[in-house]
Coordinates of C-alpha atoms in Angstrom, one line a residue:
X14 CA -84.2 -22.1 28.5
X15 CA -82.3 -19.7 26.0
X16 CA -79.3 -17.9 27.4
X17 CA -77.8 -14.8 26.0
X18 CA -74.0 -14.1 25.7
X19 CA -72.5 -10.8 25.4
X20 CA -69.1 -10.3 23.7
X21 CA -66.2 -10.0 26.3
X22 CA -64.6 -6.6 26.2
X23 CA -60.8 -6.2 26.3
X24 CA -59.5 -4.6 29.5
X25 CA -57.2 -1.6 29.4
X26 CA -54.2 -3.7 30.4
X27 CA -54.6 -6.0 27.7
X28 CA -55.1 -3.3 25.0
X29 CA -52.0 -1.5 26.5
X30 CA -50.2 -4.9 26.0
X31 CA -51.0 -5.3 22.4
X32 CA -50.1 -1.8 21.5
X33 CA -46.7 -2.2 23.1
X34 CA -46.2 -5.5 21.5
X35 CA -46.7 -3.9 18.0
X36 CA -44.5 -1.0 18.9
X37 CA -41.8 -3.2 19.7
X38 CA -42.2 -5.2 16.4
X39 CA -42.0 -1.9 14.4
X40 CA -38.9 -0.7 16.4
X41 CA -37.1 -4.1 15.8
X42 CA -37.8 -3.9 12.2
X43 CA -36.5 -0.3 11.9
X44 CA -33.5 -1.2 13.9
X45 CA -32.5 -4.3 11.7
X46 CA -33.2 -2.1 8.6
X47 CA -30.7 0.6 9.7
X48 CA -27.9 -1.8 10.9
X49 CA -28.0 -4.0 7.8
X50 CA -24.8 -5.0 6.3
X51 CA -23.2 -2.1 4.1
X52 CA -22.7 -2.9 0.6
X53 CA -19.2 -3.9 -0.5
X54 CA -16.9 -0.9 -1.8
X55 CA -14.7 -1.5 -4.8
X56 CA -11.0 -0.8 -4.0
X57 CA -10.6 1.1 -7.2
X58 CA -13.3 3.6 -6.3
X59 CA -11.8 7.1 -6.2
X60 CA -14.5 8.2 -3.7
X61 CA -12.9 5.9 -1.1
X62 CA -9.6 7.8 -0.9
X63 CA -9.5 11.5 -0.8
X64 CA -7.4 13.3 -3.6
X65 CA -4.9 14.6 -0.7
X66 CA -4.3 10.9 0.4
X67 CA -3.8 9.9 -3.2
X68 CA -1.2 12.5 -3.8
X69 CA 0.7 11.5 -0.6
X70 CA 0.6 7.9 -1.9
X71 CA 2.1 8.9 -5.1
X72 CA 4.9 10.8 -3.4
X73 CA 5.8 7.6 -1.3
X74 CA 5.6 5.5 -4.6
X75 CA 8.1 7.9 -6.4
X76 CA 10.4 7.5 -3.4
X77 CA 10.3 3.6 -3.3
X78 CA 9.1 2.2 -6.4
X79 CA 11.7 -0.4 -7.6
X80 CA 13.1 -0.3 -11.0
X81 CA 12.8 -3.9 -12.6
X82 CA 15.5 -3.0 -15.0
X83 CA 18.1 -2.1 -12.3
X84 CA 17.6 -4.0 -9.0
X85 CA 18.4 -2.3 -6.0
X86 CA 17.4 1.2 -7.3
X87 CA 14.3 3.1 -7.7
X88 CA 12.3 3.6 -10.9
X89 CA 11.4 7.4 -10.6
X90 CA 14.7 8.2 -9.2
X91 CA 16.5 6.6 -12.2
X92 CA 14.4 8.7 -14.4
X93 CA 15.5 12.0 -12.6
X94 CA 19.2 11.1 -12.8
X95 CA 18.8 10.2 -16.6
X96 CA 17.8 13.9 -17.1
X97 CA 13.9 13.6 -17.5
X98 CA 11.9 16.4 -16.5
X99 CA 8.5 14.6 -16.4
X100 CA 9.1 11.3 -14.6
X101 CA 5.6 9.9 -14.2
X102 CA 6.1 8.2 -17.5
X103 CA 8.8 6.8 -19.5
X104 CA 8.6 9.0 -22.5
X105 CA 9.3 12.3 -20.5
X106 CA 5.9 13.8 -21.5
X107 CA 4.1 16.4 -19.5
X108 CA 0.7 14.7 -20.4
X109 CA -0.8 13.1 -17.2
X110 CA -1.4 9.3 -17.1
X111 CA -4.4 7.4 -15.4
X112 CA -3.6 6.2 -11.8
X113 CA -5.1 2.8 -12.9
X114 CA -7.5 1.4 -15.8
X115 CA -10.6 2.0 -13.6
X116 CA -9.8 5.3 -12.1
X117 CA -10.9 8.7 -13.1
X118 CA -7.8 10.4 -11.6
X119 CA -4.9 11.2 -13.6
X120 CA -1.4 12.4 -12.6
X121 CA 1.9 13.9 -13.6
X122 CA 5.2 14.6 -11.7
X123 CA 7.8 17.2 -12.7
X124 CA 11.4 17.2 -11.4
X125 CA 13.7 20.2 -11.5
X126 CA 17.1 21.3 -10.1
X127 CA 15.6 24.6 -9.5
X128 CA 12.7 25.9 -7.2
X129 CA 9.4 25.3 -8.9
X130 CA 6.9 28.2 -9.4
X131 CA 4.2 27.9 -6.7
X132 CA 1.8 29.6 -9.0
X133 CA 2.5 27.4 -12.1
X134 CA 4.0 24.0 -11.1
X135 CA 4.9 23.2 -14.7
X136 CA 7.7 25.8 -14.8
X137 CA 10.6 27.0 -12.6
X138 CA 10.1 30.0 -10.2
X139 CA 11.8 33.5 -11.1
X140 CA 14.4 34.5 -10.2
X141 CA 16.1 31.0 -10.6
X142 CA 16.8 29.3 -7.2
X143 CA 19.0 26.3 -7.7
X144 CA 19.0 23.5 -4.9
X145 CA 22.3 22.3 -3.4
X146 CA 24.1 19.7 -5.6
X147 CA 22.0 16.3 -5.7
X148 CA 18.8 17.7 -4.6
X149 CA 15.7 18.3 -6.8
X150 CA 12.2 19.6 -6.2
X151 CA 9.4 17.5 -7.5
X152 CA 5.9 18.5 -8.1
X153 CA 3.0 16.0 -8.3
X154 CA -0.1 17.2 -9.9
X155 CA -3.7 15.3 -9.6
X156 CA -6.4 15.7 -12.1
X157 CA -9.9 14.3 -12.3
X158 CA -11.3 13.4 -15.6
X159 CA -8.3 14.8 -17.5
X160 CA -9.0 16.1 -21.0
X161 CA -6.0 16.4 -23.3
X162 CA -7.4 19.3 -25.4
X163 CA -8.9 21.4 -22.4
X164 CA -6.9 23.7 -20.0
X165 CA -7.3 22.0 -16.6
X166 CA -6.1 23.0 -13.2
X167 CA -5.1 20.0 -11.0
X168 CA -7.6 19.2 -8.1
X169 CA -4.6 19.0 -5.7
X170 CA -0.8 18.8 -5.8
X171 CA 2.2 18.2 -3.6
X172 CA 5.8 19.4 -3.8
X173 CA 9.0 17.8 -2.1
X174 CA 12.6 18.1 -2.2
X175 CA 14.4 14.8 -2.7
X176 CA 18.0 13.4 -3.4
X177 CA 17.9 10.8 -6.3
X178 CA 21.2 9.6 -5.7
X179 CA 21.0 8.8 -1.8
X180 CA 22.8 5.4 -2.1
X181 CA 22.8 2.0 -3.7
X182 CA 19.2 1.3 -2.3
X183 CA 17.7 4.7 -3.1
X184 CA 16.8 7.6 -1.0
X185 CA 14.4 5.7 1.3
X186 CA 17.7 4.2 3.1
X187 CA 19.3 7.8 3.2
X188 CA 16.2 9.1 4.9
X189 CA 17.2 7.2 8.0
X190 CA 20.5 8.7 8.3
X191 CA 19.7 12.0 6.9
X192 CA 16.0 13.0 7.0
X193 CA 16.5 16.4 5.4
X194 CA 17.6 15.0 2.1
X195 CA 14.0 13.6 1.3
X196 CA 11.8 15.7 3.7
X197 CA 8.5 16.8 2.4
X198 CA 8.5 20.5 1.5
X199 CA 5.5 22.8 2.5
X200 CA 4.7 25.3 -0.1
X201 CA 5.8 28.1 2.4
X202 CA 9.3 26.7 2.3
X203 CA 9.8 27.6 -1.4
X204 CA 11.1 31.0 -2.8
X205 CA 8.3 33.6 -2.8
X206 CA 8.5 35.3 -6.2
X207 CA 6.4 38.3 -4.9
X208 CA 8.5 38.7 -2.0
X209 CA 11.8 38.5 -3.9
X210 CA 10.3 41.2 -6.4
X211 CA 9.4 43.6 -3.3
X212 CA 13.0 42.9 -2.0
X213 CA 14.4 44.1 -5.2
X214 CA 12.3 47.2 -5.3
X215 CA 13.6 48.1 -1.8
X216 CA 17.2 47.7 -2.8
X217 CA 16.8 50.0 -5.9
X218 CA 15.6 53.0 -3.5

């Protein structure tokens, strides 16, 4: 006697279970993809550190980098005391130099006994305002992809008032005893040429 068999139908609960299992697998794969280990970043990649952080690091470097030729003193402080205007390189040249061989950033640093012009950091402000004896203002300028033959504005800059002859171990030690000697100077602390001009106009009336 022949018997006929009919295919078994899946119940609603079994279909829901399979759909849920597939959804869980898809979610797990997506989660693992999103949380995969990030690619390593090169330390010399300029995109890792913002320009403002770079220029602040340069300021600290200027204050503290040792001079190998004169142990116990600072390299950039000695250049200031030697009469250099541009202290970022030994030749006293205004041309910016690379931060490192791999970097696209260039920097320069100018030192002056007078207040520096806030509108053009490459020259002194007018009228001339001389700082107290022993104090200098420095201006650090940071450029990206500097081209020697092109007029370029810095992407950021920083100014500060320092005392290069702060003691035998440099101004960093003096900062502990007299923080004002090497305090960072906000741009608003500098003499304002426009305000000086308006003040002179008032005095002539």
